[in-house]
Tab-separated table of C-alpha atoms in Angstrom:
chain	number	residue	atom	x	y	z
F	1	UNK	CA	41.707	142.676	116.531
F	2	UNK	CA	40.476	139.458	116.960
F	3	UNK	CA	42.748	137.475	114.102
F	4	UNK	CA	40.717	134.260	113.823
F	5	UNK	CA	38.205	136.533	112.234
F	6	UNK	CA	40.442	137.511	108.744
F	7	UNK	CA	42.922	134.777	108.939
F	8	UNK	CA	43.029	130.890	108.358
F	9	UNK	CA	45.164	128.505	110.493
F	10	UNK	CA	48.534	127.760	109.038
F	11	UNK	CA	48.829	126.077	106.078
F	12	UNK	CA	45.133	126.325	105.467
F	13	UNK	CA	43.107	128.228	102.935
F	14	UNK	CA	40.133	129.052	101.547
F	15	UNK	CA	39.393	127.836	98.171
F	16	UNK	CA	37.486	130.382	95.802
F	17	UNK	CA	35.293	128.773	93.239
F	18	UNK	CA	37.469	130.470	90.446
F	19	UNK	CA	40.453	128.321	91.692
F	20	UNK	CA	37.960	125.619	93.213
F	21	UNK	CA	36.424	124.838	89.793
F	22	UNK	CA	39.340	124.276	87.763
F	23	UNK	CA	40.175	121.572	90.458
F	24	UNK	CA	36.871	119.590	90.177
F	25	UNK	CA	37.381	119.547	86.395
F	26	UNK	CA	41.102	118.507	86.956
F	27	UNK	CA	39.400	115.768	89.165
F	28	UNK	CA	37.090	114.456	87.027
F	29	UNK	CA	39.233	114.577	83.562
F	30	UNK	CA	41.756	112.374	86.276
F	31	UNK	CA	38.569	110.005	87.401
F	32	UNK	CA	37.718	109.413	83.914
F	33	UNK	CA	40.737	108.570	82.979
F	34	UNK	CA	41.337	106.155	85.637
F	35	UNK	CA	37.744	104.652	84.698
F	36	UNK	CA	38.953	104.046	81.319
F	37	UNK	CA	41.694	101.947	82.560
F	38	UNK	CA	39.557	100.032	84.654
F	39	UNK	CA	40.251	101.610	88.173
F	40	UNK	CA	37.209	102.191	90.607
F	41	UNK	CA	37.428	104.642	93.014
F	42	UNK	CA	37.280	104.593	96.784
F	43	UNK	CA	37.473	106.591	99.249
F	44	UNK	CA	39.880	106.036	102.808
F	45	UNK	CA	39.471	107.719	106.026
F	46	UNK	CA	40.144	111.498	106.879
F	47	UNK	CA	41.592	110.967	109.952
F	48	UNK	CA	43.728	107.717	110.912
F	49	UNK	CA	45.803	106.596	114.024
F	50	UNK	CA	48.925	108.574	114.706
F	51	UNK	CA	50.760	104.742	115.156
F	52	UNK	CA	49.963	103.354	111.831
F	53	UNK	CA	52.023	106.673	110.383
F	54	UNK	CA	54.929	106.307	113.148
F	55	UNK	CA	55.038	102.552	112.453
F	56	UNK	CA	55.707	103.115	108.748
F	57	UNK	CA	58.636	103.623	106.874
F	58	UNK	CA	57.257	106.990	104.953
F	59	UNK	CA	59.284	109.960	105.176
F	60	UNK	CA	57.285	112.588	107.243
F	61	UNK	CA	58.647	113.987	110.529
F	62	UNK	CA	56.290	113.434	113.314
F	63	UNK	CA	55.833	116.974	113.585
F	64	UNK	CA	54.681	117.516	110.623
F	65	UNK	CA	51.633	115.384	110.911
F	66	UNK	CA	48.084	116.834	112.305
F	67	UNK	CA	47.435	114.995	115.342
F	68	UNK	CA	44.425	115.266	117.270
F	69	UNK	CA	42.917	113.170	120.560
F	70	UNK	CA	39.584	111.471	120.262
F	71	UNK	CA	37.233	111.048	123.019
F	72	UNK	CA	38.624	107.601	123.100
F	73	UNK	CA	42.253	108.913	124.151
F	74	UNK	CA	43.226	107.936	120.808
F	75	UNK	CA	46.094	109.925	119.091
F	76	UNK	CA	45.057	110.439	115.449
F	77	UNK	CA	46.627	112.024	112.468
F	78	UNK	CA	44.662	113.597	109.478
F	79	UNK	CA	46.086	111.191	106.463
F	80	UNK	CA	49.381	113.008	105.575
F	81	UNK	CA	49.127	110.033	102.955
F	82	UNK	CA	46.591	108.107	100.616
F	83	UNK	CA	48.868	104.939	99.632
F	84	UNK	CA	49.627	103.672	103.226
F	85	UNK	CA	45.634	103.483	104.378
F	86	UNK	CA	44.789	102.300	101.173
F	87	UNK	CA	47.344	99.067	101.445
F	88	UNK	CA	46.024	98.307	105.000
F	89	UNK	CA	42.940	98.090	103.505
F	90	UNK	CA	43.487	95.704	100.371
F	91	UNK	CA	45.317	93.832	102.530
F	92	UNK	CA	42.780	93.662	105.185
F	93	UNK	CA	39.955	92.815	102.744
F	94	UNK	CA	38.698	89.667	102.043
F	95	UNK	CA	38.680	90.399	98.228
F	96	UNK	CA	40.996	88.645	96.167
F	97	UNK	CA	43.778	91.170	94.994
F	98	UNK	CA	44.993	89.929	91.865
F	99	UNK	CA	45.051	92.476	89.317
F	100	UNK	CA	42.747	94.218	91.379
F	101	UNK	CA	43.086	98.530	90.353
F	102	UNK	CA	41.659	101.035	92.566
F	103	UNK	CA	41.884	104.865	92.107
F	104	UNK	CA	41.456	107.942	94.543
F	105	UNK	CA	40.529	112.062	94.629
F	106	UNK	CA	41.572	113.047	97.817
F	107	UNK	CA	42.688	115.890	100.306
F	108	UNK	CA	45.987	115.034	102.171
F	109	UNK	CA	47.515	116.681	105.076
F	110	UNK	CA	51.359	117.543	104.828
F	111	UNK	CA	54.044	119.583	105.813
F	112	UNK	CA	57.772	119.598	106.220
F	113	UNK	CA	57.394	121.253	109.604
F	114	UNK	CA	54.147	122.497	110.900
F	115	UNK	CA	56.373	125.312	112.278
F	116	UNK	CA	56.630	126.608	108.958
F	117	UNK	CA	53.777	127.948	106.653
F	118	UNK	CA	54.806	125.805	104.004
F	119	UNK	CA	52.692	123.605	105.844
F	120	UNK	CA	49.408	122.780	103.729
F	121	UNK	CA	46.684	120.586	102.604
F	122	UNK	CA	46.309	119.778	99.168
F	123	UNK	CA	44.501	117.367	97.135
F	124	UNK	CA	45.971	114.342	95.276
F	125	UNK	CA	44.638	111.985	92.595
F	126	UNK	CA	45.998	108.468	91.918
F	127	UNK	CA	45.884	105.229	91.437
F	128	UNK	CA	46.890	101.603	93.200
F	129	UNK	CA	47.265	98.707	91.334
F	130	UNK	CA	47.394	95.344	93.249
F	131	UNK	CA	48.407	91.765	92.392
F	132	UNK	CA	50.806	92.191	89.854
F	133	UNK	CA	54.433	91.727	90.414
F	134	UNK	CA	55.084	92.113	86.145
F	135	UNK	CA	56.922	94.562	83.788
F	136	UNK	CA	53.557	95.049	82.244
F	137	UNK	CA	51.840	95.841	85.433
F	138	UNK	CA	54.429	98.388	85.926
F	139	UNK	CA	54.052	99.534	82.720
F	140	UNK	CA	50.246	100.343	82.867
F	141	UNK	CA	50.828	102.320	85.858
F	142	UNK	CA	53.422	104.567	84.363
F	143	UNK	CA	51.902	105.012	81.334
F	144	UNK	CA	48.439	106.074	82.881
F	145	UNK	CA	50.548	108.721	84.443
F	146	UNK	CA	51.906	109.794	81.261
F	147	UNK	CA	48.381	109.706	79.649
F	148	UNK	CA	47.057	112.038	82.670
F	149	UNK	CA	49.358	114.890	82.023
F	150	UNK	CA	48.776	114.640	78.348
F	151	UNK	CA	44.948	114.896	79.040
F	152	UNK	CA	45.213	118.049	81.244
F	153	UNK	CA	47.010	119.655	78.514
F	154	UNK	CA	51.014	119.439	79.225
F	155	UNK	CA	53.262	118.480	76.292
F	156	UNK	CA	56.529	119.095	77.273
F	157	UNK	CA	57.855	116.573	80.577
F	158	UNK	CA	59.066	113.823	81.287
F	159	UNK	CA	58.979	110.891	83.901
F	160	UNK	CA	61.999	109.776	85.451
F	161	UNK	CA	62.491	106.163	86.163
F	162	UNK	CA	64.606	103.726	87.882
F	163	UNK	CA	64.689	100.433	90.159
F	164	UNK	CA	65.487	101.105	93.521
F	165	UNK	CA	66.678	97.729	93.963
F	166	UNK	CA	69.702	98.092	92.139
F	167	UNK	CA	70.430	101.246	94.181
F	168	UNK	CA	70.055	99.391	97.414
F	169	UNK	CA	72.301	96.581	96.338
F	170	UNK	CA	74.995	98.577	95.509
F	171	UNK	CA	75.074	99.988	98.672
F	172	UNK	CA	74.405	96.601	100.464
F	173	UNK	CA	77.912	95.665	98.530
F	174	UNK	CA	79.312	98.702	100.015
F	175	UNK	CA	78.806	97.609	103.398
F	176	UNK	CA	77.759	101.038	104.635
F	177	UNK	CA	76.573	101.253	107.857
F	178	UNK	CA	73.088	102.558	108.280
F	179	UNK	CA	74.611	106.201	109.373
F	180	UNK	CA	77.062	106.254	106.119
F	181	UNK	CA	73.822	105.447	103.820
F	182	UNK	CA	71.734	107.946	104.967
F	183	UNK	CA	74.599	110.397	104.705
F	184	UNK	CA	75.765	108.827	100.879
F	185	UNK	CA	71.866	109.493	100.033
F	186	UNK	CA	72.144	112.979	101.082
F	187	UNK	CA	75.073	113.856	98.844
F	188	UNK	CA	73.225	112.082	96.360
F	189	UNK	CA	69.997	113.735	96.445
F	190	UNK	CA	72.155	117.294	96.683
F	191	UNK	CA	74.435	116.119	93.642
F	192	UNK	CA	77.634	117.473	95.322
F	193	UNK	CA	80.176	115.791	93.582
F	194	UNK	CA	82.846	117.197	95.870
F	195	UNK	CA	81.258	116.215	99.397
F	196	UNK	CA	80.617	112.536	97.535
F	197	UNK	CA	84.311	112.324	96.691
F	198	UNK	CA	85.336	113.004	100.321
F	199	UNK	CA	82.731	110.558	102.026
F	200	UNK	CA	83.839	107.226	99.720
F	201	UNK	CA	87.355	108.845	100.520
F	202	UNK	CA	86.461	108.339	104.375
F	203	UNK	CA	84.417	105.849	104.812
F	204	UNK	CA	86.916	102.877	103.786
F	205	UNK	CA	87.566	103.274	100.490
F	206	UNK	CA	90.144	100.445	99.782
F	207	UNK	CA	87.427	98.010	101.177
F	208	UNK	CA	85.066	98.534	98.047
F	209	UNK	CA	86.347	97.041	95.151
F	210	UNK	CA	87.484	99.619	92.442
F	211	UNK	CA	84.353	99.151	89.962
F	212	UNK	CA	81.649	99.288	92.659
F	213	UNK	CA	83.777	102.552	94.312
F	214	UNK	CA	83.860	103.989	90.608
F	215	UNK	CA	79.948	103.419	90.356
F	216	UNK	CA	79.262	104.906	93.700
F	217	UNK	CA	81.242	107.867	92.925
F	218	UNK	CA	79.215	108.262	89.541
F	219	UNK	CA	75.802	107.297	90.410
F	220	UNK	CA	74.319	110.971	90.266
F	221	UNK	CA	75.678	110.989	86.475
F	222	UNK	CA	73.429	107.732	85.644
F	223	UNK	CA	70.612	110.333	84.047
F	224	UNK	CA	69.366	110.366	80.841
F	225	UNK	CA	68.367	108.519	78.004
F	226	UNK	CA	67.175	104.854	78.895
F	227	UNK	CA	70.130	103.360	75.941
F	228	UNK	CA	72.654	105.954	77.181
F	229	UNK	CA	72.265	104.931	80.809
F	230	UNK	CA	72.052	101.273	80.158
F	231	UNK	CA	75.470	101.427	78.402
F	232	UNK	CA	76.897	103.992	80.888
F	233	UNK	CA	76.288	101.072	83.178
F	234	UNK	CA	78.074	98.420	81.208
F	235	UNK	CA	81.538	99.673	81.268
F	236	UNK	CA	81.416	99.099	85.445
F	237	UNK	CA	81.883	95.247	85.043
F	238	UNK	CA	79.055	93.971	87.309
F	239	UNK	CA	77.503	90.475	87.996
F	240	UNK	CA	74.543	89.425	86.542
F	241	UNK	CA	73.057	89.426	89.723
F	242	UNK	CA	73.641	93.289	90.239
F	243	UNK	CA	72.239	93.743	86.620
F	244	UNK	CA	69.201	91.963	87.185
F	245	UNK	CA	66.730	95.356	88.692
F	246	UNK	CA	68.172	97.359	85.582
F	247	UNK	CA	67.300	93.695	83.141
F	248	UNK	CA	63.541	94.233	84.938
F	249	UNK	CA	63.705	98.176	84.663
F	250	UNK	CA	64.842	97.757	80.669
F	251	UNK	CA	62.270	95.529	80.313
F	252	UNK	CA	59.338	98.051	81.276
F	253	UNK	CA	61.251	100.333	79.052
F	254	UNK	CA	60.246	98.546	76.123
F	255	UNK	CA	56.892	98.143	76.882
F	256	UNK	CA	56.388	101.642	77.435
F	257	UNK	CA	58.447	102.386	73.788
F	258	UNK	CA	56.314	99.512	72.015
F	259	UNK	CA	53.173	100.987	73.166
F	260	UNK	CA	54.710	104.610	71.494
F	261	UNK	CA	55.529	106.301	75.303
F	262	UNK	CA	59.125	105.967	75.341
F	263	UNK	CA	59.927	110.146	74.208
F	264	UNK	CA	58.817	110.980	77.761
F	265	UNK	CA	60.925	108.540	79.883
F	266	UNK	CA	64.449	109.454	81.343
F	267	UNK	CA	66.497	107.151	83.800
F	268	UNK	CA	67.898	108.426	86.655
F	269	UNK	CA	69.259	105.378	88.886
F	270	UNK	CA	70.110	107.980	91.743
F	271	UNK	CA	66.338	108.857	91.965
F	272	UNK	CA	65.610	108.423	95.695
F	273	UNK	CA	62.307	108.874	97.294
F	274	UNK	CA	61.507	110.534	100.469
F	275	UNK	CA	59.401	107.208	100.993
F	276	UNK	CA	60.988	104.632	102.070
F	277	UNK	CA	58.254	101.978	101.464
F	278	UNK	CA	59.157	101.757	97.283
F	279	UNK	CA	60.581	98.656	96.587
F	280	UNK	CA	61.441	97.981	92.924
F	281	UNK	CA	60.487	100.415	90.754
F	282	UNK	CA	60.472	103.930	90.903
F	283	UNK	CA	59.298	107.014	89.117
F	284	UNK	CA	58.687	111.081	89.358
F	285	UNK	CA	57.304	113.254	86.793
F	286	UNK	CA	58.409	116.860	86.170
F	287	UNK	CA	56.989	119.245	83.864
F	288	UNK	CA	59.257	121.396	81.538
F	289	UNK	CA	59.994	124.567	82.862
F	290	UNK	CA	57.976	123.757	86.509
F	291	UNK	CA	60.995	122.778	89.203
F	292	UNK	CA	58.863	120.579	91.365
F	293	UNK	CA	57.482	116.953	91.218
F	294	UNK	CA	54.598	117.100	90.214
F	295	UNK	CA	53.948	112.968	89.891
F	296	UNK	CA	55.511	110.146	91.541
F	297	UNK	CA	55.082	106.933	92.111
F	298	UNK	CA	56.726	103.277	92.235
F	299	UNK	CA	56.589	99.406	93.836
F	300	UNK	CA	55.564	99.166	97.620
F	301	UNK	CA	55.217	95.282	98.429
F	302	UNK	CA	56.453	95.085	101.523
F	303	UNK	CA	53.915	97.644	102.421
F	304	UNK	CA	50.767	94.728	102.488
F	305	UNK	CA	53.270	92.405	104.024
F	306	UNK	CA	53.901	94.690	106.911
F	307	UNK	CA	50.002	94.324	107.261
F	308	UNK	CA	50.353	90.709	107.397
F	309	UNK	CA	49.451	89.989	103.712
F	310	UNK	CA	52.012	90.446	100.966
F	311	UNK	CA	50.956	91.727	97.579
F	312	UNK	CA	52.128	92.922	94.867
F	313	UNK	CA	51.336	96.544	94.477
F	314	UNK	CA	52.700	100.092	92.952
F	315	UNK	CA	50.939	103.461	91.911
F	316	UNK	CA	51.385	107.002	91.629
F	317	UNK	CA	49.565	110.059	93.095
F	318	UNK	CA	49.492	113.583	91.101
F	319	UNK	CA	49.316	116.595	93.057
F	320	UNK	CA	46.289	118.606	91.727
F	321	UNK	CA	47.238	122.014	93.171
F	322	UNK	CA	50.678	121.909	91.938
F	323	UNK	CA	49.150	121.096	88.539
F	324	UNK	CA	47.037	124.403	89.190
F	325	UNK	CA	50.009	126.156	90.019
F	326	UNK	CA	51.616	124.812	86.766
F	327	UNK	CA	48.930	126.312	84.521
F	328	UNK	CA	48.764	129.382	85.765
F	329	UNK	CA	52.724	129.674	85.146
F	330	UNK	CA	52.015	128.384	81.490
F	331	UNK	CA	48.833	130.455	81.077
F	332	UNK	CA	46.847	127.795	80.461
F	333	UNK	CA	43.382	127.524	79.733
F	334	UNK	CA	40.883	124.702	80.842
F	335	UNK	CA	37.242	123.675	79.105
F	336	UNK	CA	34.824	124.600	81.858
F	337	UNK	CA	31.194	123.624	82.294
F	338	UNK	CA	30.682	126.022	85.312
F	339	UNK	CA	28.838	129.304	83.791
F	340	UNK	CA	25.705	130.716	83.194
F	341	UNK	CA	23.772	130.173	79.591
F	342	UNK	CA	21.358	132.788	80.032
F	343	UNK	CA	20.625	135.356	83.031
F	344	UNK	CA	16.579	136.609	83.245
F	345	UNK	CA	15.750	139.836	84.237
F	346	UNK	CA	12.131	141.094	85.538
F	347	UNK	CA	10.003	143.225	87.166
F	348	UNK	CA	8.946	142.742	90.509
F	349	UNK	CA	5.010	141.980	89.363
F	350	UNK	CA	6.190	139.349	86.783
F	351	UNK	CA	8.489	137.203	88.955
F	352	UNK	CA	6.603	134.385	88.802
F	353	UNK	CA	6.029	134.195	84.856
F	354	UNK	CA	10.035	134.913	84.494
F	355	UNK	CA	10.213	132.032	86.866
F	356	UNK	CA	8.191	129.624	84.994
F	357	UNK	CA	10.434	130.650	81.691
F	358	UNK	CA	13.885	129.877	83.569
F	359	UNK	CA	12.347	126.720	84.825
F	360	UNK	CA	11.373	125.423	81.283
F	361	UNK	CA	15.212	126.364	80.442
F	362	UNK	CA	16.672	124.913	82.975
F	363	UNK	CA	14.483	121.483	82.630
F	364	UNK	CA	16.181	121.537	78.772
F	365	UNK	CA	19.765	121.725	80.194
F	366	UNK	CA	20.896	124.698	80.322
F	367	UNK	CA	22.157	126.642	83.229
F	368	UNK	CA	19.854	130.044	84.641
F	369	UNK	CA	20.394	132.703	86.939
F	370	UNK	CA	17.357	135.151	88.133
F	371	UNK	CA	17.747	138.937	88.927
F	372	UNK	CA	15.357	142.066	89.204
F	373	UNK	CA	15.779	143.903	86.262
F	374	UNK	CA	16.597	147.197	88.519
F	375	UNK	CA	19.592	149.225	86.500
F	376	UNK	CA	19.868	147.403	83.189
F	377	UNK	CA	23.436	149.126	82.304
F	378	UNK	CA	24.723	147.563	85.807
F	379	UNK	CA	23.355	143.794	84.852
F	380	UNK	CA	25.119	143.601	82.126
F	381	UNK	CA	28.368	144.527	82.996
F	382	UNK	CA	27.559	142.474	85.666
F	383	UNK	CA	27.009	139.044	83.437
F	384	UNK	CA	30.093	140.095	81.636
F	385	UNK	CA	31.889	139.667	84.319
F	386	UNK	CA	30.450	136.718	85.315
F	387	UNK	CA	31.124	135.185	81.074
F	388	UNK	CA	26.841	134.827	81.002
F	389	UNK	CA	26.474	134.661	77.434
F	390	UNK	CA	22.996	136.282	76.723
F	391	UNK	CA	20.220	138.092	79.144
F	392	UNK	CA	16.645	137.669	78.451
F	393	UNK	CA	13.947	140.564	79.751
F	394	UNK	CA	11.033	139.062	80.677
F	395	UNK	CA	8.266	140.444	78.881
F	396	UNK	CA	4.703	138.889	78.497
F	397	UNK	CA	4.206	139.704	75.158
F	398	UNK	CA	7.747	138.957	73.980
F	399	UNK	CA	11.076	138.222	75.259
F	400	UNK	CA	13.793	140.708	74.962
F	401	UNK	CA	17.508	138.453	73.825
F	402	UNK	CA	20.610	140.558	74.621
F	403	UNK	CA	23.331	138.956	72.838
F	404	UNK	CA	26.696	139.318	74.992
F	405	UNK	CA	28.506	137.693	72.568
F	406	UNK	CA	27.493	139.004	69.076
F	407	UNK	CA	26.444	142.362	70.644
F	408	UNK	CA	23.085	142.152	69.316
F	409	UNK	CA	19.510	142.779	70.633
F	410	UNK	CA	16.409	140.768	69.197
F	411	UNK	CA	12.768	140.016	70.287
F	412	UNK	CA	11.240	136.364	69.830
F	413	UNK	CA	7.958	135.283	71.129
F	414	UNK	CA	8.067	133.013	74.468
F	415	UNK	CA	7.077	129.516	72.333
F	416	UNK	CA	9.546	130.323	69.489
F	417	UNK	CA	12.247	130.615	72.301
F	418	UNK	CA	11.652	128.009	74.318
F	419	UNK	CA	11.174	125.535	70.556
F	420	UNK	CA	14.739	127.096	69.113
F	421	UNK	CA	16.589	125.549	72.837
F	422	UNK	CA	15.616	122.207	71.366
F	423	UNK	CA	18.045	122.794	68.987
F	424	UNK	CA	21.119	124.642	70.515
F	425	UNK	CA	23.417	122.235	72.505
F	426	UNK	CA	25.307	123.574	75.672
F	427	UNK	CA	28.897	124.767	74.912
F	428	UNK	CA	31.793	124.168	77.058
F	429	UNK	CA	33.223	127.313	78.087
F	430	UNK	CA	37.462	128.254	77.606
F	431	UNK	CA	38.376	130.166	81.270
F	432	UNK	CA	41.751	131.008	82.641
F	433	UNK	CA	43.440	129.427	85.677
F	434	UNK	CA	43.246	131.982	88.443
C-alpha cells in the first residue's frame, strides 16, 4: 500500500474544521484582546536561516528543527520560534522602539527530536513589547496573559513568576563551572532533593559560604505565595545587591495586586526556562488540573543586542492547541459563529427562485446552505447534525419553515419572511470542543 496516500508526515496533521474552528475563534478572542491593549499584529517569515537558530541561545536541539535547502544552497529552518525573528526585526527596523507593542497568530515548528512523533506543529499567539525596561512594562505583559486565559474561559490557574537574575547570581557566587550549572539546573528542574544534596556535597562545598550553600540546597522550596517566598528568602542573610532582582520582581508584584491580579500569581525562584535568551523576569502559566505549560513568557534584552541594537523587550506566547486540548479535558464549550441559520430545500425546476430567496438572506446576514429537496426525512437529520436551526421548502406560493429547534412547522408568504429577518439578529451558537 502506498502509505503517503492515508498517512501524514510525522508530527503533522490534518486539521478538521470541527477542531479547526474552535482555533480561529481562540485566535481572534486572543487578537482582540491584544488590540485592546494596543498591540498590532504582524506577521514574520515561515521559513528562516538554519544559522540565525544555531547562533541563538534558545533551547532546541538542532535536530529537532525542519531544515530544508533553497535553490540558493541556503540551509533554512521552518521558525521553531516566533520571539527570536520578531527581535531581529524590531531591531533591524528603523522605527523607534520605545514602548512600541506588537502581537502575533502564528504556526511554529517544534519538536524535542524529530525522531520521535512527539514532533509537531502547532500554533501560538502572543505578544512583544519593546522599549520598556520598567516594573510596569512587565506588569502589562503579565497581566494581558492573565486576562487571555480569563477570556477563553479558564478560572482556576495560576502564573508562576520569578527573576532569573537572582537565580544566575547565586550561582555566579557559587563559582560553578559551566558543566556543574548545567548539571545544578537539572536537579533543579527534576526537584530531586537527594541528587541536589550530593552535587553541593561534591562540587566544593566548604568553598560556598554556609548561607549561599543553604540557599542553593533550598532553592526548589522557594514556591509559593509572593509574601511567603519573600520572607522564606530573608532568613538567608544576603546583600542588598543579591536582593535587588527579587526588590524589582516584588515590585511588579504589587502592580499586578493593585490592579486586583495578584490571586493568580505564585513565585517560584527555581523556575528555569528551556530558553536561554530570558533575562530578568520570568513567567509560565499552568492551568488547574492540566500538567503542561500552557503560557510562558519573560525579559529577553540581550536578544536585540545580539542583533546589534539593544532594547528593552519581554512577552509571552500561548499555545493554542494545548488550550484546545485543555477544553476538551474540562468539557468546555466555546461561542461559535460557524453554522448554518437556515438550509433551503427545492425542486429541481425552482432552483433558481430558491436561489434568489437564499440570496436576499444571505445579503441580510445570515448564513445559507442550498440542497435538492430529494428525501425530506434524510435532510433533516442531516441539518441536525450539522446544528442548522430551521429548513425552508421553497414553494412559490408560500414558504414551508421547519423549526429544528421548537419542533414546529409553519407557512409564511415569501415578503412576510424575508420583512420578519429585519428583525431577528444572528445568534452565536454554544458547540463542544472536539
Amino acid at each position: 500500500m502506498e502509505y503517503f496516500k492515508s498517512q501524514v508526515p510525522r508530527g503533522a496533521k490534518y486539521e478538521y474544521y470541527t477542531s479547526f474552528e474552535p482555533k480561529e475563534i481562540i485566535s481572534g478572542q486572543l487578537k482582540k484582546l491584544f488590540h485592546q491593549y494596543g498591540y498590532r499584529q504582524i506577521a514574520v517569515p515561515t521559513f528562516e536561516y538554519f544559522d540565525l537558530f544555531k547562533a541563538s541561545k534558545g533551547p532546541l536541539e538542532h535536530s529537532a528543527m525542519l531544515k530544508f535547502i533553497d535553490p540558493a544552497g541556503d540551509v533554512l529552518v521552518l521558525r521553531p520560534d516566533c520571539t527570536l525573528p520578531i527581535a531581529k526585526m524590531v531591531a533591524n527596523s528603523k522605527e523607534d522602539p520605545k514602548q512600541l507593542r506588537l502581537s502575533y497568530i502564528s504556526n511554529v515548528f517544534r519538536g524535542n527530536d524529530l525522531n520521535e512523533s512527539s514532533a509537531t506543529e502547532f500554533t501560538q499567539g502572543g505578544i512583544e513589547y519593546f522599549g520598556d525596561g520598567s516594573p510596569g512594562g512587565e506588569a502589562e505583559v503579565i497581566l494581558i496573559a492573565i486576562k487571555a486565559l480569563i477570556q477563553l474561559g479558564f478560572q482556576e490557574f495560576q502564573l508562576d513568576l520569578s527573576n532569573i537574575h537572582f537565580f544566575k547570581n547565586l550561582l555566579a557566587r557559587a563559582d560553578f563551572s559551566p558543566e556543574d550549572q548545567q548539571q545544578y539546573k537539572a536537579f533543579i528542574r527534576e526537584k530531586n532533593f537527594t541528587a541536589l544534596d550530593g552535587f553541593l556535597k561534591s562540587t566544593g562545598e566548604s568553598s560556598i559560604p554556609e548561607n549561599l550553600r543553604s540557599l542553593l540546597r533550598a532553592m526548589p522550596n522557594l514556591y509559593g505565595k509572593p509574601d511567603k517566598v519573600f520572607a522564606k528568602v530573608a532568613n538567608y542573610n544576603l546583600s542588598q545587591e543579591d536582593l535587588k532582582p527579587l526588590k524589582h520582581l516584588r515590585r511588579v508584584v504589587e502592580i499586578l495586586q493593585e490592579y486586583g491580579y495578584g490571586k493568580y500569581i505564585r513565585l517560584d525562584l527555581s523556575l528555569i526556562n528551556h530558553f536561554d535568551y530570558y533575562d530578568g523576569i520570568l513567567f509560565q502559566g499552568y492551568l488547574s488540573g492540566h500538567g503542561k505549560v500552557i503560557v510562558q513568557g519573560g525579559r529577553y534584552d540581550p536578544l536585540t543586542e545580539s542583533f546589534g541594537r539593544k532594547i528593552p523587550s519581554l512577552g509571552f506566547g500561548i499555545n493554542i492547541d494545548e488550550v484546545i486540548q485543555a477544553m476538551k479535558k474540562f468539557n468546555q464549550s466555546i461561542e461559535s459563529p460557524y453554522y448554518t441559520d437556515y438550509l433551503v430545500l427545492y425542486e429541481d425546476q425552482e432552483r433558481t427562485e430558491a436561489f434568489q430567496i437564499a440570496e436576499t438572506i444571505r445579503n441580510k446576514g445570515f448564513v445559507v446552505e442550498m440542497n435538492a429537496k430529494a428525501d425530506l426525512k434524510e435532510q433533516i437529520l442531516g441539518a441536525q447534525r450539522k446544528n442548522i436551526k430551521e429548513i425552508i421548502v421553497y414553494n412559490r406560493e408560500r414558504l414551508e419553515l421547519i423549526d429544528l429547534i421548537g419542533d414546529d412547522v409553519s407557512k409564511v408568504y415569501q415578503n412576510t419572511f424575508i420583512k420578519s429577518l429585519d428583525d431577528k439578529d444572528r445568534n452565536f451558537s454554544m458547540v463542544p470542543i472536539h
